[in-house]
PDB file of C-alpha atoms and ligand atoms in Angstrom:
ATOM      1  CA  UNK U 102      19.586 -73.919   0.868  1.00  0.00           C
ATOM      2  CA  UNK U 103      17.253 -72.491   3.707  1.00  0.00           C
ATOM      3  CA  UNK U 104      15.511 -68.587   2.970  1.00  0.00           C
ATOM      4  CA  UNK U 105      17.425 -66.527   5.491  1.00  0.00           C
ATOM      5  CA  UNK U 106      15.559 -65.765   9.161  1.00  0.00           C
ATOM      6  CA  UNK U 107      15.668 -62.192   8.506  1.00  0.00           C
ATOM      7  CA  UNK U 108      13.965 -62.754   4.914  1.00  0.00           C
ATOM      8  CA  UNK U 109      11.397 -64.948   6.371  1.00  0.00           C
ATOM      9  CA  UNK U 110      10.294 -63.170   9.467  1.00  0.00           C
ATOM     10  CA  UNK U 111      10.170 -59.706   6.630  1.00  0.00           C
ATOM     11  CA  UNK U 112       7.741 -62.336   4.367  1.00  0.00           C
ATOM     12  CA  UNK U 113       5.748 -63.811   7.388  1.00  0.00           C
ATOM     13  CA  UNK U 114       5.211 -59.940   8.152  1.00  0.00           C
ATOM     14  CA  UNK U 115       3.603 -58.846   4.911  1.00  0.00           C
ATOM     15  CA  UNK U 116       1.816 -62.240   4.642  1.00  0.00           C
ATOM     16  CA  UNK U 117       0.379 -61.859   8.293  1.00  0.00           C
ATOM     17  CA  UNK U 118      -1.323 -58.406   6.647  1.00  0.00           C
ATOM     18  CA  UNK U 119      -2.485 -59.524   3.672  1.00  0.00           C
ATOM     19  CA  UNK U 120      -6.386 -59.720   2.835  1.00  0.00           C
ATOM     20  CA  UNK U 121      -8.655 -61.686   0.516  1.00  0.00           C
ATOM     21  CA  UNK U 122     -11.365 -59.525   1.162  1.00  0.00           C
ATOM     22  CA  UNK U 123     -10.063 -56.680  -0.750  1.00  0.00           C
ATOM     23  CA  UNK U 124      -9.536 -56.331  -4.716  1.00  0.00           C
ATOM     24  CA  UNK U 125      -9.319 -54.523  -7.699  1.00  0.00           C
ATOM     25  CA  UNK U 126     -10.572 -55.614 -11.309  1.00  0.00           C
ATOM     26  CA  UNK U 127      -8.853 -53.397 -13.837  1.00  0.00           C
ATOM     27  CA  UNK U 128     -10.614 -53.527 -17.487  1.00  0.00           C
ATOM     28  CA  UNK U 129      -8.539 -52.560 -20.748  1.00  0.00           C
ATOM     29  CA  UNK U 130      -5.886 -50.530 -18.503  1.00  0.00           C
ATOM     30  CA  UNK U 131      -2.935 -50.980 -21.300  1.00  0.00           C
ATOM     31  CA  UNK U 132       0.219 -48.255 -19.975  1.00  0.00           C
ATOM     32  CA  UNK U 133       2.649 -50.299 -17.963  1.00  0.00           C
ATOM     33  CA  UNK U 134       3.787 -47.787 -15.800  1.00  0.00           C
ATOM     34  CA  UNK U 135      -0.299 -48.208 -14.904  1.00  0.00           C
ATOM     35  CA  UNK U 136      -0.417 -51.558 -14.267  1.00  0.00           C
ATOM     36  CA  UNK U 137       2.592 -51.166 -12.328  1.00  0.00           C
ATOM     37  CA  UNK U 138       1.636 -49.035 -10.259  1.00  0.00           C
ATOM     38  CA  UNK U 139      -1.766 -49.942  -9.617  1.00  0.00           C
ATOM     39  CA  UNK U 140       0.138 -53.691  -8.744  1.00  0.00           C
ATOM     40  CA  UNK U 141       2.472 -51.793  -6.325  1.00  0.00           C
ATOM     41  CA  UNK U 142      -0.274 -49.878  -4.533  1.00  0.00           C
ATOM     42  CA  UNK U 143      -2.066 -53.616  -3.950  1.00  0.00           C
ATOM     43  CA  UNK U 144       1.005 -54.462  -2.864  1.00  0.00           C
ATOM     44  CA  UNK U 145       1.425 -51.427  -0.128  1.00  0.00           C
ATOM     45  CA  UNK U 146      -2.636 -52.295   0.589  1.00  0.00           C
ATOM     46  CA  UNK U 147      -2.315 -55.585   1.658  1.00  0.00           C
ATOM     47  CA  UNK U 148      -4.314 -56.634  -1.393  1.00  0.00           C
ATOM     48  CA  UNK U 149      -3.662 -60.273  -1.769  1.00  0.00           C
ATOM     49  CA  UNK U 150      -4.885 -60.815  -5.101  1.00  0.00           C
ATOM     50  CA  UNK U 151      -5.396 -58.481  -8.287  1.00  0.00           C
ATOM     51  CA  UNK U 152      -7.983 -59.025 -11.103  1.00  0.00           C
ATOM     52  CA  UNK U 153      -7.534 -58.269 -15.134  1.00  0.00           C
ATOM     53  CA  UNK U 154      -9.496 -58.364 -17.886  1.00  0.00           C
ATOM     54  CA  UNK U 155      -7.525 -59.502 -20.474  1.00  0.00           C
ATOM     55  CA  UNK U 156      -9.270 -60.660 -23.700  1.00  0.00           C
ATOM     56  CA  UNK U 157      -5.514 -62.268 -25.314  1.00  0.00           C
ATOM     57  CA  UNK U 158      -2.745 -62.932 -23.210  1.00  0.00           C
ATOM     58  CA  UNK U 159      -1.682 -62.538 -19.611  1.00  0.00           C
ATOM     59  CA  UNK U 160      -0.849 -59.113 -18.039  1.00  0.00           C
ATOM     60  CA  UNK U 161       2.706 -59.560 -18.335  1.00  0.00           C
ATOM     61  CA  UNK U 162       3.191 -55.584 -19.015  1.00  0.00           C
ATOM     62  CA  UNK U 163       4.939 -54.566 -15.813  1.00  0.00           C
ATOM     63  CA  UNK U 164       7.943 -52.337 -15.311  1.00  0.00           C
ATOM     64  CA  UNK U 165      10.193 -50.787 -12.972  1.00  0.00           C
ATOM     65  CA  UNK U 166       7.872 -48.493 -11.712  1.00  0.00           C
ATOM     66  CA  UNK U 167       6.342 -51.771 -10.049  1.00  0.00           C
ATOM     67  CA  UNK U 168       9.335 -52.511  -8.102  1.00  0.00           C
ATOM     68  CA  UNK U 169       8.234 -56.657  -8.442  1.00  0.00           C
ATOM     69  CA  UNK U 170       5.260 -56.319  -6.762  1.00  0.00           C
ATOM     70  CA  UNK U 171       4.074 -58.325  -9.639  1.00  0.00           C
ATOM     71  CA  UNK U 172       6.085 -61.288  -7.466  1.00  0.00           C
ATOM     72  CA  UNK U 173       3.680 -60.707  -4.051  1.00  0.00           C
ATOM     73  CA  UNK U 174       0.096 -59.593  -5.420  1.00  0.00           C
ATOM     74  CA  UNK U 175      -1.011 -62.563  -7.317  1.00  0.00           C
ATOM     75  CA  UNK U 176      -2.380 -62.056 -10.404  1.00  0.00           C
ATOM     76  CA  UNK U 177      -6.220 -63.277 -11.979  1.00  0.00           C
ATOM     77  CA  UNK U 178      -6.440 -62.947 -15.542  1.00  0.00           C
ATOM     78  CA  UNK U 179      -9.819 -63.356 -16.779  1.00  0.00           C
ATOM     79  CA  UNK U 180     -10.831 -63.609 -20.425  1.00  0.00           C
ATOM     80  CA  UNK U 181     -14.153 -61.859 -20.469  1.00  0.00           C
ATOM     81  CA  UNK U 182     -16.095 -59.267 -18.649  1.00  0.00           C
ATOM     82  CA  UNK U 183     -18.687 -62.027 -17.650  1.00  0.00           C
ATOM     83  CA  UNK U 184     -16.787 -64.581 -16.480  1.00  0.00           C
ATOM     84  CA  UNK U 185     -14.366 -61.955 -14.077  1.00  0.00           C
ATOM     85  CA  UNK U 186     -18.306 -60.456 -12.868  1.00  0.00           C
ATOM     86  CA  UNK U 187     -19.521 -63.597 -12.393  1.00  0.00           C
ATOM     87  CA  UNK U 188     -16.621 -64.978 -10.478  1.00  0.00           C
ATOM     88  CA  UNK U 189     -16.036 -62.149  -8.342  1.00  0.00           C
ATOM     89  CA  UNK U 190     -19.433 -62.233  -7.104  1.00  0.00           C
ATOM     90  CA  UNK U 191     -19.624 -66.140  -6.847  1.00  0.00           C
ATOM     91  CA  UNK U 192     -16.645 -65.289  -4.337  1.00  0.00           C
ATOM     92  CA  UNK U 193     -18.928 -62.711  -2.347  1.00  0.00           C
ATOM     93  CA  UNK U 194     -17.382 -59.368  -3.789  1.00  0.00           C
ATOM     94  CA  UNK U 195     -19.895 -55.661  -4.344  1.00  0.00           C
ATOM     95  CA  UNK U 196     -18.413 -54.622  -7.259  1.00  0.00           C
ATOM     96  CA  UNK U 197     -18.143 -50.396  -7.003  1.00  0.00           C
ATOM     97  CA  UNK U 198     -17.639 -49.244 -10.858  1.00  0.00           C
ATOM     98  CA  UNK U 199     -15.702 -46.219 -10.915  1.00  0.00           C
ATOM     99  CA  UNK U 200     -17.311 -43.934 -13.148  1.00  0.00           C
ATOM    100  CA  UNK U 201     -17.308 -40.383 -14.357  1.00  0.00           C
ATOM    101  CA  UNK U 202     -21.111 -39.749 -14.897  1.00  0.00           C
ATOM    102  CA  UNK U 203     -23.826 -37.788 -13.034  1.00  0.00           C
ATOM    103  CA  UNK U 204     -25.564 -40.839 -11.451  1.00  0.00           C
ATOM    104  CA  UNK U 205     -22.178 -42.183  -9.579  1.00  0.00           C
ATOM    105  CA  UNK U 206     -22.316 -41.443  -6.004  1.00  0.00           C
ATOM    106  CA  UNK U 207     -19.361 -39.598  -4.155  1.00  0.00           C
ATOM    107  CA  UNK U 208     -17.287 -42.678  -3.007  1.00  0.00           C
ATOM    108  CA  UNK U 209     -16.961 -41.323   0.373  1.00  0.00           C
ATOM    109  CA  UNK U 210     -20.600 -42.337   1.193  1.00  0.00           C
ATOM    110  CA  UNK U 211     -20.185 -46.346   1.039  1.00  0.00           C
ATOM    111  CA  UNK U 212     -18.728 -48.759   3.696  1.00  0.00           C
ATOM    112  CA  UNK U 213     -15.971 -50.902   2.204  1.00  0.00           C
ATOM    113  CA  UNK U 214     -15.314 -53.210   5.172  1.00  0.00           C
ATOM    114  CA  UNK U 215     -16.988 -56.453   3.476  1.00  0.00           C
ATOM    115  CA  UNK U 216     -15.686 -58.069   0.302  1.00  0.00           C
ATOM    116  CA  UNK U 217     -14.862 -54.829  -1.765  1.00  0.00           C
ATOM    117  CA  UNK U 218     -13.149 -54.945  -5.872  1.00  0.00           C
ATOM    118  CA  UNK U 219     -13.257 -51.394  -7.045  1.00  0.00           C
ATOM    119  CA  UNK U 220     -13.394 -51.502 -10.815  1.00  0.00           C
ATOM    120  CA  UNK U 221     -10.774 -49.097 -12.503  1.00  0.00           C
ATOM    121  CA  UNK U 222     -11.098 -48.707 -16.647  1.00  0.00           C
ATOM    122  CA  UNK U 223      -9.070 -47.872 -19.440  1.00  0.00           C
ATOM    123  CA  UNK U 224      -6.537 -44.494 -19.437  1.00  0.00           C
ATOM    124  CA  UNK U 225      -8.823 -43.102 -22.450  1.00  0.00           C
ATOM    125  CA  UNK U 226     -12.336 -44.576 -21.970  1.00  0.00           C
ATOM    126  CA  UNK U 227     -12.846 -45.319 -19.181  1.00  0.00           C
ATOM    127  CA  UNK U 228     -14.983 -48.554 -17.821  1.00  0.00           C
ATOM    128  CA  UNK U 229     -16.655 -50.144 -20.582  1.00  0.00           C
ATOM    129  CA  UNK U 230     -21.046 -50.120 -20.977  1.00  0.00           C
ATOM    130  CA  UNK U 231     -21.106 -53.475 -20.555  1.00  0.00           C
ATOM    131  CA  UNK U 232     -18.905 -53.829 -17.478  1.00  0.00           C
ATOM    132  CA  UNK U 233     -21.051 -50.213 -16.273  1.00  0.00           C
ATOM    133  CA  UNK U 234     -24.146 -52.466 -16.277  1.00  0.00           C
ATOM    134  CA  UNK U 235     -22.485 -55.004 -14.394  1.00  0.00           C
ATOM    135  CA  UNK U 236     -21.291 -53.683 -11.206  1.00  0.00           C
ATOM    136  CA  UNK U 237     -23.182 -52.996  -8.219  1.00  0.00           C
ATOM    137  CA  UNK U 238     -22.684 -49.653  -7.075  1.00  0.00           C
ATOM    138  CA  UNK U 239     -21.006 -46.595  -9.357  1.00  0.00           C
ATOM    139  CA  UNK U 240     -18.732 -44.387  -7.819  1.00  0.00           C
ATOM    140  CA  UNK U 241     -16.464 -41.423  -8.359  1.00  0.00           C
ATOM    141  CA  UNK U 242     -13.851 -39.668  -6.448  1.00  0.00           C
ATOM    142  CA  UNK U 243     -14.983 -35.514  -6.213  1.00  0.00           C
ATOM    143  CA  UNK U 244     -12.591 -33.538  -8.086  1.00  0.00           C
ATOM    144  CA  UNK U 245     -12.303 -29.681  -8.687  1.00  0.00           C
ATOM    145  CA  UNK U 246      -9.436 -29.233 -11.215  1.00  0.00           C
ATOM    146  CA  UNK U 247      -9.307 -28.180 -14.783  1.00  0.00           C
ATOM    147  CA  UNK U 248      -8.509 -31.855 -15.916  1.00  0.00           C
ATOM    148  CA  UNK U 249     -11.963 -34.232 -16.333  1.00  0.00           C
ATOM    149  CA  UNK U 250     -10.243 -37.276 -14.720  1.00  0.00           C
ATOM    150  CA  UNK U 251      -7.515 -38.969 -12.153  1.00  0.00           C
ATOM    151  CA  UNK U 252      -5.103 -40.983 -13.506  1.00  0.00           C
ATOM    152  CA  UNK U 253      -5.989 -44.736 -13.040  1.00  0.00           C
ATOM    153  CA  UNK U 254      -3.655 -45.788 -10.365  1.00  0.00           C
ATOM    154  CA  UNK U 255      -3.731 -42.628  -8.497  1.00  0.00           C
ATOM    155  CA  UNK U 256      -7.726 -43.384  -8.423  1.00  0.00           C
ATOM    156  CA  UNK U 257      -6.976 -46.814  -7.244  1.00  0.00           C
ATOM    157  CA  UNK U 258      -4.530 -45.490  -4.535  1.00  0.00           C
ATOM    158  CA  UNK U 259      -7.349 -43.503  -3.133  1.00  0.00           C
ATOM    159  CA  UNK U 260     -10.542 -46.144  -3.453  1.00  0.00           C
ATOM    160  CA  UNK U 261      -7.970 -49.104  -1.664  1.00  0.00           C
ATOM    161  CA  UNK U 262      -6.297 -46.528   1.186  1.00  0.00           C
ATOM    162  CA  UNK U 263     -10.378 -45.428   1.891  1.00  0.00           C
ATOM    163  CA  UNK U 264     -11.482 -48.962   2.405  1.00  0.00           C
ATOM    164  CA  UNK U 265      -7.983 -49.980   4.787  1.00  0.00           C
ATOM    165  CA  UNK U 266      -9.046 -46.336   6.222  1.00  0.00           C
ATOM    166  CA  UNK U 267     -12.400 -47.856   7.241  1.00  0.00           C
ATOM    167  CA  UNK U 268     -11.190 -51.060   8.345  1.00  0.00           C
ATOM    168  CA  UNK U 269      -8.582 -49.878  10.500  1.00  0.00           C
ATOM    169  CA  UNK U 270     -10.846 -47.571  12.083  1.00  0.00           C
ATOM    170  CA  UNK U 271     -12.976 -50.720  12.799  1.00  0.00           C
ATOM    171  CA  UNK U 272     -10.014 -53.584  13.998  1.00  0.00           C
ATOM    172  CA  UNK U 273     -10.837 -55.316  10.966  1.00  0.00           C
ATOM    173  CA  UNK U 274      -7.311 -55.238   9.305  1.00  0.00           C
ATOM    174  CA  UNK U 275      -5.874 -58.550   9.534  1.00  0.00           C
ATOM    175  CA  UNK U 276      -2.527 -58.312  11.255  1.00  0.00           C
ATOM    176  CA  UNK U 277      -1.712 -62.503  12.114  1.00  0.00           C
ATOM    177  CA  UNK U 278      -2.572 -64.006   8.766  1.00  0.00           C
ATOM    178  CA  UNK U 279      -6.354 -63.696   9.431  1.00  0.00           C
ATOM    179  CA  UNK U 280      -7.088 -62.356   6.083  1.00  0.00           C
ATOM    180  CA  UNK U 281      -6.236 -66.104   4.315  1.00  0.00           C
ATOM    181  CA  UNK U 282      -7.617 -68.999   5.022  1.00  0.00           C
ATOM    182  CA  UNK U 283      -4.873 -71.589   6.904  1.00  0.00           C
ATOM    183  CA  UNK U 284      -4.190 -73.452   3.126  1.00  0.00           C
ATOM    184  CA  UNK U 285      -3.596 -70.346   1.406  1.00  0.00           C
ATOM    185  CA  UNK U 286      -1.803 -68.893   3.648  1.00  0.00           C
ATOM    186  CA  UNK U 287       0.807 -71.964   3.737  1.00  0.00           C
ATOM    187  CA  UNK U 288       0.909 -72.242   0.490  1.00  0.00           C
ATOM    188  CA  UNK U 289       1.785 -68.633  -0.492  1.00  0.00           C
ATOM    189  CA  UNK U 290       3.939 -68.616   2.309  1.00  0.00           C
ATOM    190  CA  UNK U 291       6.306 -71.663   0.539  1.00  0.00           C
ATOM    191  CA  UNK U 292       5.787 -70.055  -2.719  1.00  0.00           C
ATOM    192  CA  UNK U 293       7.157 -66.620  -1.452  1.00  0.00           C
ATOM    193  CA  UNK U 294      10.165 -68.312   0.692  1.00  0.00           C
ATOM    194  CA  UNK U 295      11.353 -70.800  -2.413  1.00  0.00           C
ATOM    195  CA  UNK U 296       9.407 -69.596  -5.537  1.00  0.00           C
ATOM    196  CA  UNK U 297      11.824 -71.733  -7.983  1.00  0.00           C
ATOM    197  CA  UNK U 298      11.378 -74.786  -5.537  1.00  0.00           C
ATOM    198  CA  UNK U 299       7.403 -74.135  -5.570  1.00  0.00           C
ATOM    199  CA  UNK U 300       7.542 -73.970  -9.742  1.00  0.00           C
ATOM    200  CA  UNK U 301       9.439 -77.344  -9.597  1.00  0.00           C
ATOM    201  CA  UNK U 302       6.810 -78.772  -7.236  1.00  0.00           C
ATOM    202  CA  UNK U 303       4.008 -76.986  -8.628  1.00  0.00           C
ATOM    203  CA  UNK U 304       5.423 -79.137 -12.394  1.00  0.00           C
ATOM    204  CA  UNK U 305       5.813 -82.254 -10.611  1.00  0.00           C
ATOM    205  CA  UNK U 306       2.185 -82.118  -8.800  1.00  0.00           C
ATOM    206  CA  UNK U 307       3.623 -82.511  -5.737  1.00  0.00           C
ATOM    207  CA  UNK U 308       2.387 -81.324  -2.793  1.00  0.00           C
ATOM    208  CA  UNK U 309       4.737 -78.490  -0.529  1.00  0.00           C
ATOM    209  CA  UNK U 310       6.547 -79.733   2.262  1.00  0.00           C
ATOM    210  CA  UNK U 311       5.805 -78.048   5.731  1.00  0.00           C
ATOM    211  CA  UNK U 312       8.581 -74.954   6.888  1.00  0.00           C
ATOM    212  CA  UNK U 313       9.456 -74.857  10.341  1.00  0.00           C
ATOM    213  CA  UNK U 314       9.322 -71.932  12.375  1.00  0.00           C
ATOM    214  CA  UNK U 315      12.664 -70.348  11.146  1.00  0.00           C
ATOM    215  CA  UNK U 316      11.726 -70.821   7.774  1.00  0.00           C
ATOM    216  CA  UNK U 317      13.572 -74.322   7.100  1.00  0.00           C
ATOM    217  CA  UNK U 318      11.941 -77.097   4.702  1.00  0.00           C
ATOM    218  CA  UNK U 319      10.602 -79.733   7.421  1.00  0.00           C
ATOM    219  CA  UNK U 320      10.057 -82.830   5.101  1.00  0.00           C
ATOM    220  CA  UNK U 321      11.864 -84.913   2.527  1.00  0.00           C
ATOM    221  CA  UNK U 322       9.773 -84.692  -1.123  1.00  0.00           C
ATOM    222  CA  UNK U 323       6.418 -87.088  -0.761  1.00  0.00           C
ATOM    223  CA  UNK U 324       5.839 -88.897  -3.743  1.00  0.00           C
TER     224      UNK U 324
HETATM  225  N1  SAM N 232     -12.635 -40.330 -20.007  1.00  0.00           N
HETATM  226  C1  SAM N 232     -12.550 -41.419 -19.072  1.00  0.00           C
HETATM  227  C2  SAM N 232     -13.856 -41.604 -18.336  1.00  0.00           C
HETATM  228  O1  SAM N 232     -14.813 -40.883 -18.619  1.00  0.00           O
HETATM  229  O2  SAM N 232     -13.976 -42.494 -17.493  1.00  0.00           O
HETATM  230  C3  SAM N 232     -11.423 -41.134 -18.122  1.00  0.00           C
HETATM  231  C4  SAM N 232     -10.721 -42.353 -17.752  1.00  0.00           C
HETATM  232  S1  SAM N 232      -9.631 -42.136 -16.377  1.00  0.00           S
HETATM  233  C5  SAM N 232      -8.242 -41.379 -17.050  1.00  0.00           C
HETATM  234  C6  SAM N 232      -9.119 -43.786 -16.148  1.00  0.00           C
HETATM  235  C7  SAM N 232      -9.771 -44.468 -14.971  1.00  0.00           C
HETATM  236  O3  SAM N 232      -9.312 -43.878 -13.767  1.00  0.00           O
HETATM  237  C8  SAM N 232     -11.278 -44.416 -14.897  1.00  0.00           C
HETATM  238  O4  SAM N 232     -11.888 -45.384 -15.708  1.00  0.00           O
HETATM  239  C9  SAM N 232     -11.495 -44.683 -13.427  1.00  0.00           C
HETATM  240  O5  SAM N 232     -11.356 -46.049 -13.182  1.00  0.00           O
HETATM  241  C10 SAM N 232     -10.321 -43.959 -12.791  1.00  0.00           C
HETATM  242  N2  SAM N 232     -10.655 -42.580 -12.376  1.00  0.00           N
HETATM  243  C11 SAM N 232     -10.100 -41.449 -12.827  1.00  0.00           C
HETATM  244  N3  SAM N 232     -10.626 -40.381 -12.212  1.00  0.00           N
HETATM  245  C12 SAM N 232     -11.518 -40.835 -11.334  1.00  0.00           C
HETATM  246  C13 SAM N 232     -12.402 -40.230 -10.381  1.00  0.00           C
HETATM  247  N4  SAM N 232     -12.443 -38.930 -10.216  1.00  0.00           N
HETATM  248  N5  SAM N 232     -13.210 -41.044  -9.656  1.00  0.00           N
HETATM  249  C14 SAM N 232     -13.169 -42.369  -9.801  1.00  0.00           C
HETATM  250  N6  SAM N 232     -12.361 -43.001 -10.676  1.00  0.00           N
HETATM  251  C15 SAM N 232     -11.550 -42.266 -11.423  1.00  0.00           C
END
């Protein structure tokens, strides 16, 4: 059965806004309502895709409080702390570590319109030494309260909306699919209209058939 018009226009709306140039790596963050939340506020970004360190398993840990955004901010797990640095920058990405020490620099002071992941750590420790040494820049958000720290996803609500912020102010928000390249954006587009039929095709190696402009499935299956 064809997605609905009204469903597909909504999709084609959030897909049109969505950017490649703009990510988070989150290291050892373990709360769910966390990693929810720092999902949803990708989500609300236009953050296309979200990176964890995760030494076992996937990051499957999301509740309610993410609202499925889990379903429209796709999800990079990496194993170790060297091979999510390593890709991030093969891909062009300034790492900004956010930490809580006297040499980070007020966040305020650096332009995030070019590939930007803000590094978020851990609820209790913060970002790891190793993963410190790693990044390019350190940052921290100025705070005058009685508590030492932000919670996680509130930080990453502030470091994402300072970087659209910037890029607004500049035109460089993506607002007709500009912030994929033409594949991707295709792709994610038939995988967010039909996700069981893109699972079935994904399993069968199969490559997607074209949608139409309302949203309907153009081709028969190509073997
Ligand atoms: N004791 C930890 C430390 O020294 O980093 C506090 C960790 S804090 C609760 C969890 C994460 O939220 C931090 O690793 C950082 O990513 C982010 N965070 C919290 N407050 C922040 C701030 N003021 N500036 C930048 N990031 C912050």
């Amino acid at each position: 059965m064809s997605i609905l018009p009204r469903r597909f226009e909504r999709i084609k709306n959030v897909l049109n806004c969505r950017m490649k140039s703009l990510t988070v790596l989150v290291e050892a963050v373990n709360k769910p309502h966390n990693l929810s939340a720092i999902l949803r506020t990708c989500d609300a970004a236009g953050v296309f895709e979200a990176n964890f360190i995760c030494e076992k398993d996937e990051v499957k840990t999301f509740n309610s409080t993410a609202q499925g955004s889990q379903k429209w901010v796709k999800l990079n797990n990496h194993k170790t702390i060297i091979s999510a640095v390593s890709e991030l920058k093969k891909k062009g990405f300034k790492l900004y570590g956010t930490t809580l020490n006297e040499s980070s620099t007020d966040y305020r002071n650096y332009d995030y319109c070019e590939n930007t992941c803000f590094v978020l750590g851990a609820e209790k420790w913060g970002l790891s030494n190793e993963l410190v040494s790693k990044v390019d820049e350190s940052i921290f958000i100025p705070m005058t309260g009685m508590v030492q720290s932000l919670n996680v996803s509130v930080a990453t609500s502030i470091l994402l909306f300072e970087a659209i912020r910037q890029r607004k102010s500049k035109n460089l928000l993506p607002f007709n699919g500009e912030g994929l390249s033409p594949k991707e954006y295709q792709k994610t587009l038939f995988e967010w209209s039909y996700p069981e039929l893109a699972s079935i095709y994904k399993k069968s190696g199969i490559n997607y058939p074209n949608l139409n402009q309302y949203g309907e499935i153009n081709e028969a299956i190509n073997k």
